[in-house]
mmCIF file of C-alpha atoms in Angstrom:
data_model
loop_
_atom_site.group_PDB
_atom_site.id
_atom_site.type_symbol
_atom_site.label_atom_id
_atom_site.label_comp_id
_atom_site.label_asym_id
_atom_site.label_seq_id
_atom_site.Cartn_x
_atom_site.Cartn_y
_atom_site.Cartn_z
ATOM 1 C CA UNK A 1 130.109 126.085 112.004
ATOM 2 C CA UNK A 2 128.331 122.950 112.279
ATOM 3 C CA UNK A 3 128.858 119.604 114.471
ATOM 4 C CA UNK A 4 128.359 116.374 113.162
ATOM 5 C CA UNK A 5 127.547 113.823 115.875
ATOM 6 C CA UNK A 6 128.437 110.239 114.391
ATOM 7 C CA UNK A 7 126.270 107.547 116.551
ATOM 8 C CA UNK A 8 126.927 105.248 113.682
ATOM 9 C CA UNK A 9 123.109 104.786 112.867
ATOM 10 C CA UNK A 10 121.991 104.269 109.351
ATOM 11 C CA UNK A 11 120.201 107.575 109.243
ATOM 12 C CA UNK A 12 121.517 111.428 109.220
ATOM 13 C CA UNK A 13 119.252 114.407 110.140
ATOM 14 C CA UNK A 14 120.393 118.227 109.098
ATOM 15 C CA UNK A 15 119.283 120.391 111.880
ATOM 16 C CA UNK A 16 118.933 123.802 111.764
ATOM 17 C CA UNK A 17 118.532 124.773 115.731
ATOM 18 C CA UNK A 18 115.985 127.125 117.469
ATOM 19 C CA UNK A 19 116.940 130.223 119.275
ATOM 20 C CA UNK A 20 119.724 129.748 121.978
ATOM 21 C CA UNK A 21 119.614 126.028 121.752
ATOM 22 C CA UNK A 22 122.759 124.170 121.772
ATOM 23 C CA UNK A 23 123.888 120.643 119.760
ATOM 24 C CA UNK A 24 123.935 118.449 123.110
ATOM 25 C CA UNK A 25 119.936 118.970 123.387
ATOM 26 C CA UNK A 26 119.183 117.346 119.974
ATOM 27 C CA UNK A 27 121.640 114.328 120.803
ATOM 28 C CA UNK A 28 119.380 113.730 123.630
ATOM 29 C CA UNK A 29 116.012 114.221 121.525
ATOM 30 C CA UNK A 30 117.396 111.982 118.847
ATOM 31 C CA UNK A 31 119.340 109.118 120.254
ATOM 32 C CA UNK A 32 118.425 106.949 116.965
ATOM 33 C CA UNK A 33 120.424 109.196 114.389
ATOM 34 C CA UNK A 34 123.558 110.292 113.450
ATOM 35 C CA UNK A 35 123.035 114.482 113.722
ATOM 36 C CA UNK A 36 124.771 117.188 111.504
ATOM 37 C CA UNK A 37 123.835 120.586 113.254
ATOM 38 C CA UNK A 38 124.078 124.229 112.707
ATOM 39 C CA UNK A 39 125.893 125.619 115.621
ATOM 40 C CA UNK A 40 125.816 129.426 115.893
ATOM 41 C CA UNK A 41 125.188 130.063 119.695
ATOM 42 C CA UNK A 42 128.375 129.298 121.470
ATOM 43 C CA UNK A 43 130.427 132.214 123.497
ATOM 44 C CA UNK A 44 133.492 130.309 121.768
ATOM 45 C CA UNK A 45 132.299 130.480 118.308
ATOM 46 C CA UNK A 46 135.256 131.669 116.554
ATOM 47 C CA UNK A 47 137.538 128.624 118.873
ATOM 48 C CA UNK A 48 135.205 125.928 119.196
ATOM 49 C CA UNK A 49 136.736 122.893 119.338
ATOM 50 C CA UNK A 50 136.019 118.921 120.492
ATOM 51 C CA UNK A 51 137.256 120.526 124.163
ATOM 52 C CA UNK A 52 133.935 122.388 124.574
ATOM 53 C CA UNK A 53 132.021 119.412 123.334
ATOM 54 C CA UNK A 54 133.827 116.835 125.651
ATOM 55 C CA UNK A 55 132.234 118.898 128.573
ATOM 56 C CA UNK A 56 128.711 117.494 127.477
ATOM 57 C CA UNK A 57 128.228 114.199 128.950
ATOM 58 C CA UNK A 58 125.403 113.894 125.858
ATOM 59 C CA UNK A 59 128.148 114.444 123.068
ATOM 60 C CA UNK A 60 131.280 112.774 124.828
ATOM 61 C CA UNK A 61 130.264 108.979 124.460
ATOM 62 C CA UNK A 62 129.718 109.938 120.574
ATOM 63 C CA UNK A 63 132.515 110.518 117.900
ATOM 64 C CA UNK A 64 132.203 114.328 116.848
ATOM 65 C CA UNK A 65 133.493 116.488 114.269
ATOM 66 C CA UNK A 66 133.585 120.369 114.005
ATOM 67 C CA UNK A 67 132.693 121.371 110.604
ATOM 68 C CA UNK A 68 133.767 125.065 109.611
ATOM 69 C CA UNK A 69 132.724 125.987 106.322
ATOM 70 C CA UNK A 70 131.975 129.268 104.677
ATOM 71 C CA UNK A 71 128.220 128.258 102.864
ATOM 72 C CA UNK A 72 126.068 125.574 103.672
ATOM 73 C CA UNK A 73 126.482 123.892 99.809
ATOM 74 C CA UNK A 74 129.931 123.110 101.245
ATOM 75 C CA UNK A 75 128.649 120.514 103.769
ATOM 76 C CA UNK A 76 130.851 117.503 103.190
ATOM 77 C CA UNK A 77 128.273 114.912 104.896
ATOM 78 C CA UNK A 78 125.057 113.449 103.407
ATOM 79 C CA UNK A 79 121.668 113.708 105.265
ATOM 80 C CA UNK A 80 118.259 112.001 104.950
ATOM 81 C CA UNK A 81 116.193 114.925 106.706
ATOM 82 C CA UNK A 82 115.870 117.982 107.702
ATOM 83 C CA UNK A 83 114.639 119.245 111.192
ATOM 84 C CA UNK A 84 113.999 122.855 112.062
ATOM 85 C CA UNK A 85 113.012 123.937 115.313
ATOM 86 C CA UNK A 86 111.267 127.324 115.187
ATOM 87 C CA UNK A 87 113.518 130.211 114.239
ATOM 88 C CA UNK A 88 115.749 127.751 112.601
ATOM 89 C CA UNK A 89 113.024 127.502 109.715
ATOM 90 C CA UNK A 90 113.697 131.497 109.153
ATOM 91 C CA UNK A 91 117.396 130.897 109.063
ATOM 92 C CA UNK A 92 116.570 128.237 106.019
ATOM 93 C CA UNK A 93 114.782 130.657 104.313
ATOM 94 C CA UNK A 94 117.301 133.527 104.858
ATOM 95 C CA UNK A 95 120.282 131.363 104.137
ATOM 96 C CA UNK A 96 119.627 128.154 102.286
ATOM 97 C CA UNK A 97 116.025 128.411 100.686
ATOM 98 C CA UNK A 98 116.365 125.346 98.385
ATOM 99 C CA UNK A 99 116.745 122.575 101.400
ATOM 100 C CA UNK A 100 113.239 123.402 102.059
ATOM 101 C CA UNK A 101 112.363 121.612 98.721
ATOM 102 C CA UNK A 102 113.327 118.349 100.638
ATOM 103 C CA UNK A 103 111.320 116.494 102.920
ATOM 104 C CA UNK A 104 111.564 117.819 106.454
ATOM 105 C CA UNK A 105 109.884 118.314 110.165
ATOM 106 C CA UNK A 106 109.429 121.949 111.568
ATOM 107 C CA UNK A 107 108.745 121.670 115.469
ATOM 108 C CA UNK A 108 107.161 125.075 116.850
ATOM 109 C CA UNK A 109 107.003 127.010 113.591
ATOM 110 C CA UNK A 110 106.489 130.883 114.235
ATOM 111 C CA UNK A 111 105.190 131.897 111.045
ATOM 112 C CA UNK A 112 105.766 135.760 112.478
ATOM 113 C CA UNK A 113 107.163 137.444 115.497
ATOM 114 C CA UNK A 114 105.844 140.494 117.649
ATOM 115 C CA UNK A 115 108.647 143.004 117.045
ATOM 116 C CA UNK A 116 107.721 144.309 120.865
ATOM 117 C CA UNK A 117 108.371 140.983 122.124
ATOM 118 C CA UNK A 118 111.440 140.674 120.143
ATOM 119 C CA UNK A 119 112.485 144.088 121.587
ATOM 120 C CA UNK A 120 111.634 143.229 124.938
ATOM 121 C CA UNK A 121 113.644 139.980 124.727
ATOM 122 C CA UNK A 122 116.611 141.758 123.616
ATOM 123 C CA UNK A 123 116.607 144.242 126.331
ATOM 124 C CA UNK A 124 116.150 141.590 128.734
ATOM 125 C CA UNK A 125 119.438 139.849 127.731
ATOM 126 C CA UNK A 126 121.520 142.640 127.955
ATOM 127 C CA UNK A 127 120.194 143.721 131.515
ATOM 128 C CA UNK A 128 120.581 140.220 132.623
ATOM 129 C CA UNK A 129 121.091 137.490 130.311
ATOM 130 C CA UNK A 130 120.699 134.877 132.993
ATOM 131 C CA UNK A 131 117.401 135.935 134.055
ATOM 132 C CA UNK A 132 116.223 136.327 130.207
ATOM 133 C CA UNK A 133 117.285 132.987 129.371
ATOM 134 C CA UNK A 134 115.611 131.140 132.225
ATOM 135 C CA UNK A 135 112.340 132.740 131.787
ATOM 136 C CA UNK A 136 112.671 132.029 127.860
ATOM 137 C CA UNK A 137 113.130 127.930 128.544
ATOM 138 C CA UNK A 138 110.419 127.916 131.057
ATOM 139 C CA UNK A 139 108.125 129.476 128.772
ATOM 140 C CA UNK A 140 109.099 126.713 126.329
ATOM 141 C CA UNK A 141 108.501 123.943 128.498
ATOM 142 C CA UNK A 142 104.460 122.967 128.530
ATOM 143 C CA UNK A 143 104.568 121.223 132.159
ATOM 144 C CA UNK A 144 106.425 121.763 135.281
ATOM 145 C CA UNK A 145 107.943 117.858 134.638
ATOM 146 C CA UNK A 146 109.510 119.024 131.647
ATOM 147 C CA UNK A 147 110.721 122.282 133.273
ATOM 148 C CA UNK A 148 112.125 120.005 135.785
ATOM 149 C CA UNK A 149 113.877 118.114 133.234
ATOM 150 C CA UNK A 150 115.210 120.608 131.037
ATOM 151 C CA UNK A 151 116.139 122.918 134.519
ATOM 152 C CA UNK A 152 118.327 119.625 135.576
ATOM 153 C CA UNK A 153 119.958 118.591 132.675
ATOM 154 C CA UNK A 154 120.359 121.287 130.151
ATOM 155 C CA UNK A 155 119.679 125.033 131.520
ATOM 156 C CA UNK A 156 123.636 124.786 133.195
ATOM 157 C CA UNK A 157 125.186 124.505 130.064
ATOM 158 C CA UNK A 158 122.641 126.847 127.713
ATOM 159 C CA UNK A 159 123.224 129.621 130.432
ATOM 160 C CA UNK A 160 127.154 129.270 130.408
ATOM 161 C CA UNK A 161 127.718 128.672 126.787
ATOM 162 C CA UNK A 162 125.332 130.714 125.119
ATOM 163 C CA UNK A 163 126.798 134.205 123.781
ATOM 164 C CA UNK A 164 124.474 137.164 124.144
ATOM 165 C CA UNK A 165 125.701 139.091 121.328
ATOM 166 C CA UNK A 166 125.209 135.832 118.665
ATOM 167 C CA UNK A 167 121.762 135.615 120.455
ATOM 168 C CA UNK A 168 120.843 139.054 119.601
ATOM 169 C CA UNK A 169 122.608 138.928 116.167
ATOM 170 C CA UNK A 170 120.011 136.151 115.373
ATOM 171 C CA UNK A 171 117.105 137.865 116.351
ATOM 172 C CA UNK A 172 117.874 140.883 114.856
ATOM 173 C CA UNK A 173 118.506 139.221 111.525
ATOM 174 C CA UNK A 174 116.078 136.846 111.243
ATOM 175 C CA UNK A 175 112.554 137.665 113.271
ATOM 176 C CA UNK A 176 111.369 140.064 110.689
ATOM 177 C CA UNK A 177 111.174 137.191 108.145
ATOM 178 C CA UNK A 178 107.581 135.758 107.802
ATOM 179 C CA UNK A 179 106.067 132.989 105.976
ATOM 180 C CA UNK A 180 103.008 130.344 105.762
ATOM 181 C CA UNK A 181 103.374 126.735 106.360
ATOM 182 C CA UNK A 182 100.694 125.848 103.637
ATOM 183 C CA UNK A 183 103.304 126.893 101.362
ATOM 184 C CA UNK A 184 105.508 124.491 101.986
ATOM 185 C CA UNK A 185 103.879 121.373 101.518
ATOM 186 C CA UNK A 186 106.859 118.818 101.841
ATOM 187 C CA UNK A 187 107.510 120.104 105.315
ATOM 188 C CA UNK A 188 105.576 118.611 108.338
ATOM 189 C CA UNK A 189 104.810 121.410 110.439
ATOM 190 C CA UNK A 190 104.260 120.348 114.529
ATOM 191 C CA UNK A 191 102.442 122.955 116.327
ATOM 192 C CA UNK A 192 101.233 123.095 120.041
ATOM 193 C CA UNK A 193 98.545 125.833 119.719
ATOM 194 C CA UNK A 194 99.503 126.491 123.414
ATOM 195 C CA UNK A 195 102.967 127.607 122.695
ATOM 196 C CA UNK A 196 103.230 131.476 123.699
ATOM 197 C CA UNK A 197 106.420 131.778 121.558
ATOM 198 C CA UNK A 198 105.718 133.578 118.205
ATOM 199 C CA UNK A 199 102.578 133.856 116.143
ATOM 200 C CA UNK A 200 101.402 130.147 114.872
ATOM 201 C CA UNK A 201 99.800 129.179 111.892
ATOM 202 C CA UNK A 202 96.062 129.779 111.537
ATOM 203 C CA UNK A 203 95.641 127.978 108.601
ATOM 204 C CA UNK A 204 94.049 123.994 108.322
ATOM 205 C CA UNK A 205 96.358 121.790 106.153
ATOM 206 C CA UNK A 206 97.590 118.388 105.753
ATOM 207 C CA UNK A 207 101.067 119.414 106.730
ATOM 208 C CA UNK A 208 100.117 120.924 109.791
ATOM 209 C CA UNK A 209 99.830 118.663 112.872
ATOM 210 C CA UNK A 210 99.048 119.568 116.695
ATOM 211 C CA UNK A 211 100.243 118.270 119.832
ATOM 212 C CA UNK A 212 100.481 119.820 123.203
ATOM 213 C CA UNK A 213 104.460 118.565 124.098
ATOM 214 C CA UNK A 214 105.242 122.668 123.754
ATOM 215 C CA UNK A 215 108.210 124.724 121.959
ATOM 216 C CA UNK A 216 110.907 122.138 123.170
ATOM 217 C CA UNK A 217 110.042 118.494 122.770
ATOM 218 C CA UNK A 218 111.292 116.222 125.304
ATOM 219 C CA UNK A 219 113.103 112.988 124.702
ATOM 220 C CA UNK A 220 110.729 110.104 123.756
ATOM 221 C CA UNK A 221 108.179 112.646 122.554
ATOM 222 C CA UNK A 222 109.306 113.406 119.073
ATOM 223 C CA UNK A 223 108.428 110.830 116.128
ATOM 224 C CA UNK A 224 109.819 111.360 112.887
ATOM 225 C CA UNK A 225 108.779 109.586 109.573
ATOM 226 C CA UNK A 226 111.776 109.517 107.414
ATOM 227 C CA UNK A 227 111.468 108.166 103.797
ATOM 228 C CA UNK A 228 114.230 107.670 101.244
#
């Protein structure tokens, strides 16, 4: 399903999340935009409701709508910009390639993934999902300060509300899709060279920008340029 978070702002961002990242994280990172988010990970995926959303304080203060559609092109809400997080770009390539012609931003792009790393992660999830997810999120944070923020504000919900089966399904379906950032000139790619997740672009291009904020941006570290 999709989640629309209406903050009564003039601009709306379409968000294709990275692996295991839930909607309320993006509400924190993007306080100045309405958000239309793909939501594939909740354990209660088929029964997702505002009751689940309202458990998250980051969402309960806004008008929130759950949208159930069978195909992407049925989305009833217009958007001004597309934001992809990591594996979310592979989702777009596979399920909605036409949106890649629209201006957008991809944070932490992974042009490809190691099959051994993906297999190890899947095995770890089946063995102990709490331990596996905690280790993954910690590796996404570039500093102890960033990890402390994530651990305090985001980790409990992400451990309790993610579905292991859905997480493995996303890995299995998408990890083998590869691409080159230079082939998508309308997308601005934001890369941390020290990000340990996935295989990063090696080319130099006007649409590839470097930073040191890690795999998951903390609040106030990400500024989007949105043009009409």
